[in-house]
CSV table of C-alpha atoms in Angstrom, one decimal:
chain,number,residue,atom,x,y,z
A,11,MET,CA,147.7,71.1,140.9
A,12,ASN,CA,145.1,72.1,138.4
A,13,ALA,CA,145.4,74.3,135.3
A,14,SER,CA,143.8,77.4,136.9
A,15,SER,CA,146.2,77.4,139.8
A,16,LEU,CA,149.1,77.5,137.3
A,17,LYS,CA,147.7,80.7,135.6
A,18,LEU,CA,149.2,83.0,138.1
A,19,PRO,CA,152.8,81.6,138.1
A,20,LEU,CA,152.6,81.5,134.3
A,21,PHE,CA,151.6,85.2,134.2
A,22,TYR,CA,154.7,86.1,136.3
A,23,ILE,CA,157.0,83.9,134.3
A,24,VAL,CA,155.8,85.5,131.0
A,25,ILE,CA,156.4,89.0,132.5
A,26,SER,CA,159.9,87.9,133.7
A,27,LEU,CA,160.7,86.5,130.3
A,28,VAL,CA,159.7,89.7,128.6
A,29,LEU,CA,161.9,91.6,131.0
A,30,LEU,CA,164.7,89.2,130.3
A,31,LEU,CA,164.4,89.7,126.5
A,32,LEU,CA,164.3,93.5,127.0
A,33,TYR,CA,167.4,93.2,129.2
A,34,GLN,CA,169.3,91.1,126.6
A,35,ALA,CA,168.3,93.6,123.9
A,36,LYS,CA,169.8,96.4,126.1
A,37,ILE,CA,166.4,98.2,126.0
A,38,LEU,CA,166.4,98.4,129.8
A,39,ASN,CA,169.8,100.2,129.9
A,40,PRO,CA,168.3,103.7,130.5
A,41,PHE,CA,166.4,102.3,133.5
A,42,LEU,CA,169.4,100.4,134.8
A,43,ASN,CA,171.5,103.6,134.5
A,44,ILE,CA,169.2,105.1,137.2
A,45,THR,CA,168.7,102.1,139.4
A,46,GLN,CA,172.4,101.2,139.5
A,47,MET,CA,173.1,104.6,141.1
A,48,VAL,CA,171.5,103.0,144.2
A,49,THR,CA,172.2,99.3,143.7
A,50,VAL,CA,175.9,99.5,142.9
A,51,PRO,CA,176.8,101.0,146.3
A,52,ILE,CA,174.5,98.4,148.0
A,53,GLN,CA,176.3,95.6,146.0
A,54,TYR,CA,179.7,97.0,147.0
A,55,ALA,CA,178.7,97.2,150.6
A,56,ALA,CA,177.4,93.6,150.6
A,57,PHE,CA,180.5,92.3,148.9
A,58,SER,CA,182.7,94.0,151.5
A,59,PHE,CA,180.5,92.6,154.3
A,60,ARG,CA,180.8,89.1,152.8
A,61,ASP,CA,184.6,89.4,152.7
A,62,GLY,CA,184.6,90.5,156.4
A,63,ILE,CA,182.4,87.5,157.4
A,64,GLU,CA,184.6,85.1,155.5
A,65,ASP,CA,187.7,86.5,157.2
A,66,GLN,CA,186.1,85.8,160.6
A,67,PHE,CA,185.4,82.2,159.6
A,68,SER,CA,188.9,81.7,158.1
A,69,VAL,CA,190.3,82.1,161.6
A,70,LEU,CA,188.6,78.9,162.6
A,71,THR,CA,190.3,76.9,159.8
A,72,PHE,CA,193.7,78.6,160.0
A,73,TRP,CA,195.1,76.4,162.8
A,74,ARG,CA,195.1,73.4,160.4
A,75,SER,CA,197.0,74.9,157.5
A,76,GLY,CA,198.5,78.0,159.1
A,77,GLU,CA,201.8,76.7,160.3
A,78,SER,CA,202.8,75.0,157.0
A,79,ARG,CA,201.6,78.0,155.0
A,80,ILE,CA,203.8,80.4,157.1
A,81,ARG,CA,206.8,78.1,156.5
A,82,GLN,CA,206.1,78.1,152.7
A,83,LEU,CA,205.7,81.9,152.7
A,84,GLU,CA,208.9,82.4,154.6
A,85,GLN,CA,210.7,80.2,152.1
A,86,ARG,CA,209.1,82.0,149.2
A,87,ASN,CA,210.0,85.4,150.7
A,88,ALA,CA,213.7,84.4,150.9
A,89,GLU,CA,213.6,83.3,147.2
A,90,LEU,CA,211.9,86.5,146.1
A,91,THR,CA,214.4,88.6,148.1
A,92,ALA,CA,217.3,86.9,146.2
A,93,LYS,CA,215.4,87.4,142.9
A,94,ALA,CA,214.8,91.1,143.7
A,95,ALA,CA,218.5,91.7,144.1
A,96,GLN,CA,219.2,90.0,140.8
A,97,VAL,CA,216.5,92.0,139.1
A,98,GLU,CA,217.9,95.2,140.5
A,99,GLY,CA,221.3,94.4,139.0
A,100,LEU,CA,219.8,93.5,135.6
A,101,GLU,CA,217.8,96.7,135.6
A,102,ARG,CA,220.9,98.8,136.2
A,103,GLU,CA,222.8,96.9,133.5
A,104,ASN,CA,219.8,97.4,131.1
A,105,GLN,CA,219.6,101.1,131.8
A,106,GLU,CA,223.3,101.5,131.2
A,107,LEU,CA,223.0,99.7,127.9
A,108,LYS,CA,220.0,101.9,126.9
A,109,ASN,CA,222.0,105.0,127.8
A,110,GLN,CA,224.8,103.8,125.6
A,111,LEU,CA,222.4,103.1,122.7
A,112,GLY,CA,220.5,106.3,123.3
A,113,SER,CA,217.1,104.6,123.3
A,114,LYS,CA,214.2,106.0,125.2
A,115,ALA,CA,212.1,104.1,127.7
A,116,LEU,CA,209.0,102.4,126.4
A,117,PRO,CA,205.7,104.3,127.1
A,118,VAL,CA,204.1,103.2,130.3
A,119,THR,CA,200.5,102.2,129.8
A,120,GLU,CA,198.0,104.0,132.0
A,121,LEU,CA,196.0,101.7,134.1
A,122,ILE,CA,192.5,102.5,135.3
A,123,PRO,CA,191.8,101.2,138.9
A,124,VAL,CA,188.3,99.8,139.4
A,125,ALA,CA,186.7,98.5,142.6
A,126,ILE,CA,185.2,95.0,142.6
A,127,VAL,CA,181.5,95.1,143.6
A,128,GLY,CA,180.6,91.4,143.3
A,129,PHE,CA,181.9,88.0,142.6
A,130,ASP,CA,179.9,85.1,141.4
A,131,HIS,CA,180.1,83.4,138.0
A,132,ASP,CA,181.9,86.5,136.8
A,133,LEU,CA,183.7,89.3,138.6
A,134,VAL,CA,181.6,92.4,138.7
A,135,ILE,CA,183.5,95.7,138.6
A,136,GLY,CA,182.1,99.1,139.5
A,137,ALA,CA,182.5,100.8,136.1
A,138,GLY,CA,180.5,100.4,133.0
A,139,SER,CA,179.7,102.0,129.6
A,140,ASN,CA,179.2,105.4,131.4
A,141,GLN,CA,182.9,105.2,132.4
A,142,GLY,CA,184.0,104.2,128.9
A,143,VAL,CA,184.5,100.4,129.6
A,144,LYS,CA,184.2,98.3,126.5
A,145,VAL,CA,183.7,94.6,125.9
A,146,GLY,CA,187.1,92.9,125.3
A,147,GLN,CA,189.2,95.1,127.6
A,148,ALA,CA,191.8,93.3,129.6
A,149,VAL,CA,191.7,93.4,133.4
A,150,ILE,CA,194.8,92.9,135.4
A,151,TYR,CA,196.1,93.0,138.9
A,152,LEU,CA,199.8,93.8,139.3
A,153,ASP,CA,201.3,91.8,136.4
A,154,ASN,CA,198.6,89.1,136.7
A,155,LEU,CA,195.8,88.5,134.2
A,156,VAL,CA,192.4,88.7,135.9
A,157,GLY,CA,190.3,88.3,132.7
A,158,LYS,CA,188.5,90.3,130.1
A,159,VAL,CA,185.3,92.3,130.1
A,160,ASN,CA,182.6,90.3,128.4
A,161,ARG,CA,179.5,92.3,129.3
A,162,VAL,CA,178.9,96.0,130.0
A,163,GLU,CA,176.0,97.7,131.7
A,164,PRO,CA,175.8,101.5,132.3
A,165,ARG,CA,177.5,101.4,135.7
A,166,VAL,CA,178.9,97.9,136.1
A,167,SER,CA,180.8,95.4,133.9
A,168,PHE,CA,181.4,91.7,134.1
A,169,VAL,CA,184.8,90.2,133.8
A,170,GLN,CA,185.3,86.7,132.5
A,171,LEU,CA,188.0,84.9,134.5
A,172,PRO,CA,190.6,82.5,133.0
A,173,ASN,CA,188.8,79.6,134.8
A,174,ASP,CA,185.5,80.3,133.0
A,175,GLY,CA,184.4,77.3,130.9
A,176,SER,CA,184.5,79.3,127.7
A,177,ALA,CA,187.8,81.1,128.3
A,178,LYS,CA,190.6,80.1,126.0
A,179,ILE,CA,193.8,82.1,126.2
A,180,PRO,CA,196.9,81.8,124.0
A,181,CYS,CA,199.8,81.4,126.5
A,182,LYS,CA,203.5,80.6,126.7
A,183,ILE,CA,205.8,78.9,129.1
A,184,LYS,CA,209.2,80.5,128.5
A,185,LEU,CA,209.3,80.1,124.7
A,186,VAL,CA,206.8,77.2,124.4
A,187,ARG,CA,203.4,78.2,123.0
A,188,CYS,CA,200.3,76.8,124.7
A,189,ILE,CA,196.6,77.3,125.3
A,190,SER,CA,195.0,77.8,128.8
A,191,SER,CA,191.3,76.9,129.0
A,192,GLY,CA,188.9,77.3,131.9
A,193,GLN,CA,187.1,74.4,133.4
A,194,PHE,CA,183.7,74.8,135.0
A,195,ASN,CA,184.6,78.0,136.8
A,196,SER,CA,187.0,76.1,139.1
A,197,THR,CA,190.3,75.2,137.4
A,198,ILE,CA,192.5,76.2,134.5
A,199,LEU,CA,193.9,73.6,132.2
A,200,LEU,CA,197.2,73.9,130.2
A,201,ASP,CA,196.9,72.3,126.8
A,202,ARG,CA,198.4,72.1,123.3
A,203,VAL,CA,202.0,71.6,124.4
A,204,THR,CA,203.7,68.8,122.4
A,205,GLN,CA,205.4,66.0,124.3
A,206,THR,CA,208.8,67.1,123.0
A,207,GLU,CA,208.6,70.3,125.1
A,208,GLU,CA,209.6,70.2,128.7
A,209,VAL,CA,207.0,71.4,131.1
A,210,VAL,CA,207.5,71.0,134.9
A,211,SER,CA,205.4,72.0,137.9
A,212,GLY,CA,206.2,75.5,139.0
A,213,ASP,CA,206.8,76.9,135.5
A,214,ILE,CA,205.2,80.3,135.1
A,215,VAL,CA,202.4,80.5,132.4
A,216,GLN,CA,202.1,83.9,130.8
A,217,THR,CA,199.9,85.3,128.0
A,218,SER,CA,201.6,85.1,124.6
A,219,GLY,CA,199.8,88.1,123.1
A,220,GLN,CA,198.7,86.0,120.1
A,221,GLU,CA,195.4,86.8,118.5
A,222,GLY,CA,195.5,90.2,120.2
A,223,LEU,CA,193.3,89.1,123.0
A,224,PHE,CA,195.6,90.2,125.8
A,225,PRO,CA,199.0,92.0,126.0
A,226,PRO,CA,201.9,89.5,126.2
A,227,ASN,CA,203.7,88.6,129.5
A,228,LEU,CA,200.8,88.8,131.9
A,229,VAL,CA,200.9,86.0,134.4
A,230,ILE,CA,198.1,83.5,134.2
A,231,GLY,CA,199.5,81.2,136.9
A,232,LYS,CA,202.0,78.4,137.7
A,233,VAL,CA,202.0,74.9,136.2
A,234,GLY,CA,200.5,72.6,138.9
A,235,LYS,CA,199.8,68.9,138.6
A,236,ILE,CA,200.7,67.3,135.3
A,237,LEU,CA,197.6,65.4,134.1
A,238,SER,CA,198.8,63.7,130.9
A,239,THR,CA,200.9,60.6,130.5
A,240,GLU,CA,203.9,60.2,128.2
A,241,THR,CA,201.8,58.4,125.6
A,242,ASP,CA,199.4,61.3,125.2
A,243,LEU,CA,199.7,63.6,122.1
A,244,PHE,CA,199.8,66.8,124.2
A,245,VAL,CA,201.0,67.6,127.7
A,246,GLN,CA,198.1,68.6,129.9
A,247,ALA,CA,198.5,70.1,133.3
A,248,GLN,CA,196.6,72.2,135.8
A,249,ILE,CA,197.4,75.9,136.0
A,250,GLU,CA,197.3,77.3,139.6
A,251,PRO,CA,196.5,81.0,139.5
A,252,VAL,CA,199.0,83.1,141.6
A,253,ILE,CA,196.2,85.4,142.8
A,254,ASP,CA,193.0,84.4,144.5
A,255,TYR,CA,190.3,86.0,142.3
A,256,SER,CA,187.7,85.9,145.1
A,257,LYS,CA,190.0,88.0,147.5
A,258,LEU,CA,190.6,90.9,145.1
A,259,THR,CA,189.1,94.2,146.0
A,260,THR,CA,190.5,96.4,143.2
A,261,VAL,CA,191.7,95.5,139.7
A,262,PHE,CA,193.0,97.6,136.8
A,263,LEU,CA,191.6,98.0,133.3
A,264,LEU,CA,194.0,98.2,130.4
A,265,PRO,CA,192.9,101.0,128.0
B,3,MET,CA,159.0,78.9,166.3
B,4,LEU,CA,161.4,81.9,166.0
B,5,PRO,CA,164.5,80.0,167.3
B,6,TYR,CA,163.8,77.3,164.7
B,7,TYR,CA,163.6,79.9,161.9
B,8,CYS,CA,166.8,81.5,163.1
B,9,ALA,CA,168.6,78.1,163.3
B,10,SER,CA,167.3,77.2,159.8
B,11,VAL,CA,168.5,80.5,158.3
B,12,LEU,CA,171.9,80.1,159.9
B,13,ALA,CA,172.3,76.6,158.7
B,14,VAL,CA,171.3,77.5,155.1
B,15,PHE,CA,173.5,80.7,155.3
B,16,LEU,CA,176.5,78.5,156.2
B,17,LEU,CA,175.6,76.1,153.4
B,18,GLY,CA,175.9,78.8,150.7
B,19,MET,CA,178.0,81.3,152.4
B,20,SER,CA,180.3,81.7,149.5
B,21,HIS,CA,177.4,83.2,147.7
B,22,LEU,CA,175.7,85.2,150.5
B,23,LEU,CA,172.7,85.3,148.2
B,24,PHE,CA,170.4,83.1,150.3
B,25,TRP,CA,168.1,86.0,151.1
B,26,PRO,CA,165.8,85.8,148.0
B,27,MET,CA,164.5,82.5,149.3
B,28,LEU,CA,163.7,83.9,152.7
B,29,PRO,CA,160.5,85.8,151.9
B,30,VAL,CA,159.1,82.8,149.9
B,31,ALA,CA,160.0,80.4,152.7
B,32,TRP,CA,158.5,82.7,155.3
B,33,GLY,CA,155.4,83.3,153.2
B,34,ALA,CA,154.9,79.5,152.8
B,35,ALA,CA,155.5,78.8,156.5
B,36,ARG,CA,153.0,81.5,157.6
B,37,GLN,CA,150.6,80.1,155.0
B,38,ILE,CA,149.8,83.5,153.5
B,39,LYS,CA,147.6,83.6,150.4
B,40,THR,CA,149.0,81.8,147.4
B,41,SER,CA,148.7,84.9,145.1
B,42,SER,CA,150.6,86.9,147.7
B,43,ILE,CA,153.4,84.4,147.8
B,44,TYR,CA,153.7,84.6,144.0
B,45,LEU,CA,153.7,88.4,144.1
B,46,LEU,CA,156.3,88.4,146.9
B,47,ALA,CA,158.5,86.0,144.8
B,48,PHE,CA,158.3,88.1,141.7
B,49,VAL,CA,159.1,91.4,143.5
B,50,THR,CA,161.9,89.8,145.5
B,51,GLY,CA,163.3,88.3,142.2
B,52,ILE,CA,163.4,91.6,140.4
B,53,LEU,CA,165.0,93.3,143.5
B,54,HIS,CA,167.6,90.6,143.6
B,55,ASP,CA,168.4,91.0,139.9
B,56,LEU,CA,168.8,94.7,140.3
B,57,ILE,CA,170.9,94.6,143.5
B,58,TRP,CA,173.2,91.8,142.2
B,59,SER,CA,173.4,93.1,138.6
B,60,LYS,CA,171.9,89.9,137.3
B,61,PRO,CA,169.9,89.6,134.0
B,62,ILE,CA,166.6,91.3,134.9
B,63,GLY,CA,163.9,88.6,135.2
B,64,ALA,CA,166.1,85.6,135.7
B,65,GLY,CA,165.9,85.7,139.5
B,66,ALA,CA,162.1,86.3,139.3
B,67,ILE,CA,161.7,83.2,137.1
B,68,PHE,CA,163.7,81.1,139.6
B,69,LEU,CA,161.7,82.4,142.6
B,70,VAL,CA,158.3,81.9,140.9
B,71,LEU,CA,159.2,78.4,140.0
B,72,LEU,CA,160.4,77.9,143.6
B,73,CYS,CA,156.9,79.1,144.6
B,74,VAL,CA,155.2,76.5,142.4
B,75,LEU,CA,157.3,73.9,144.3
B,76,THR,CA,156.4,75.6,147.6
B,77,VAL,CA,152.7,75.4,146.9
B,78,PHE,CA,153.1,71.7,146.1
B,79,LEU,CA,155.0,71.2,149.4
B,80,GLN,CA,152.3,73.0,151.3
B,81,LYS,CA,149.8,70.4,150.2
B,82,ARG,CA,152.2,67.5,151.0
B,83,PHE,CA,153.4,68.7,154.4
B,84,LYS,CA,151.5,70.3,157.2
B,85,SER,CA,154.5,71.1,159.4
B,86,GLN,CA,155.3,74.8,158.8
B,87,ASN,CA,158.9,74.3,160.2
B,88,ARG,CA,159.5,71.5,157.6
B,89,ILE,CA,158.2,73.6,154.7
B,90,PHE,CA,160.3,76.6,155.8
B,91,LEU,CA,163.5,74.5,155.9
B,92,LEU,CA,162.8,72.6,152.7
B,93,VAL,CA,162.1,75.8,150.7
B,94,LEU,CA,165.3,77.4,152.1
B,95,VAL,CA,167.5,74.3,151.3
B,96,LEU,CA,165.9,73.6,147.9
B,97,GLY,CA,166.1,77.3,147.0
B,98,GLN,CA,169.7,77.6,148.0
B,99,VAL,CA,170.8,74.4,146.2
B,100,GLY,CA,168.9,75.4,143.1
B,101,TYR,CA,170.4,78.9,143.3
B,102,ILE,CA,174.0,77.7,143.6
B,103,VAL,CA,173.5,75.4,140.6
B,104,LEU,CA,171.9,78.1,138.4
B,105,SER,CA,174.4,80.7,139.4
B,106,GLN,CA,177.3,78.3,138.5
B,107,ILE,CA,176.0,77.9,135.0
B,108,GLY,CA,175.5,81.6,134.7
B,109,PHE,CA,171.7,81.8,134.5
B,110,ILE,CA,171.4,83.9,137.6
């Protein structure tokens, strides 16, 4: 391959680099504002289509794991039913105490539902700066933490998930403080728990609310396999998210 | 020829199904296999890359850089291999693998 044959690809690469720089400097935002009117619906349709296709293929693998999964879910259902009854009793008791003390209920935060239009390195949601989305906003699903907005475009935003390599979230297990850190977009690691604290598989990991990154008590996941040994300084374990991020279709933005 | 193309596309589609983004490589692979003019392949790659970036909300220009570089590799492959089928499959597979790697590190 001689030098003259490389002129053309170099020309296109230079143009692409210029576009990339303009994009990073947000100079292309007015242009994106117009194009995303067309591309966001296409992206959403393609994302839904992909989900449909994956569901078709999941039927082929279901026979292997299906039976044990159904058994686990039945057991979990029974546990949750018992817990729900307990919670109902506690709620009633709590309300009675509040009535006696004359305290008012805490204000309920308004959640903003947003559709997911793509999932790759980040979760792409179908709302951007035009809809008032800001970098740093927390994204949740039910009481589970989905992530935080780390990039905003006019009509879409990108959500950094807890398993992202640069995600570090202050967390807690009951009263024990910890740090959850993402690993290569695949797993979440529980760290910074001293060996004197007791951490067992199945414990719920929640946001602690420290540093003001996220509101407290959002579920990050459950403690999975313990990775550290007794001689290590800190307890290290895997965190298994309760929700499958790739299966979400709608999430909620905290104002 | 056509059944071979379809089988190749299906195989590569299954390889990277979790991404469903295999399509940007298709025009380049097709252009290489049909032995269209080199300048046209580069233009095709650039336009497809920009379209890809717009549709998937990626940094504008990143997909174009990737596809133009894939084209450089394609032109090299065209000189090495005479079999159009082989070029088509190679470009698809290399493109898909490269794409998955780059998307995992967040470049595209």
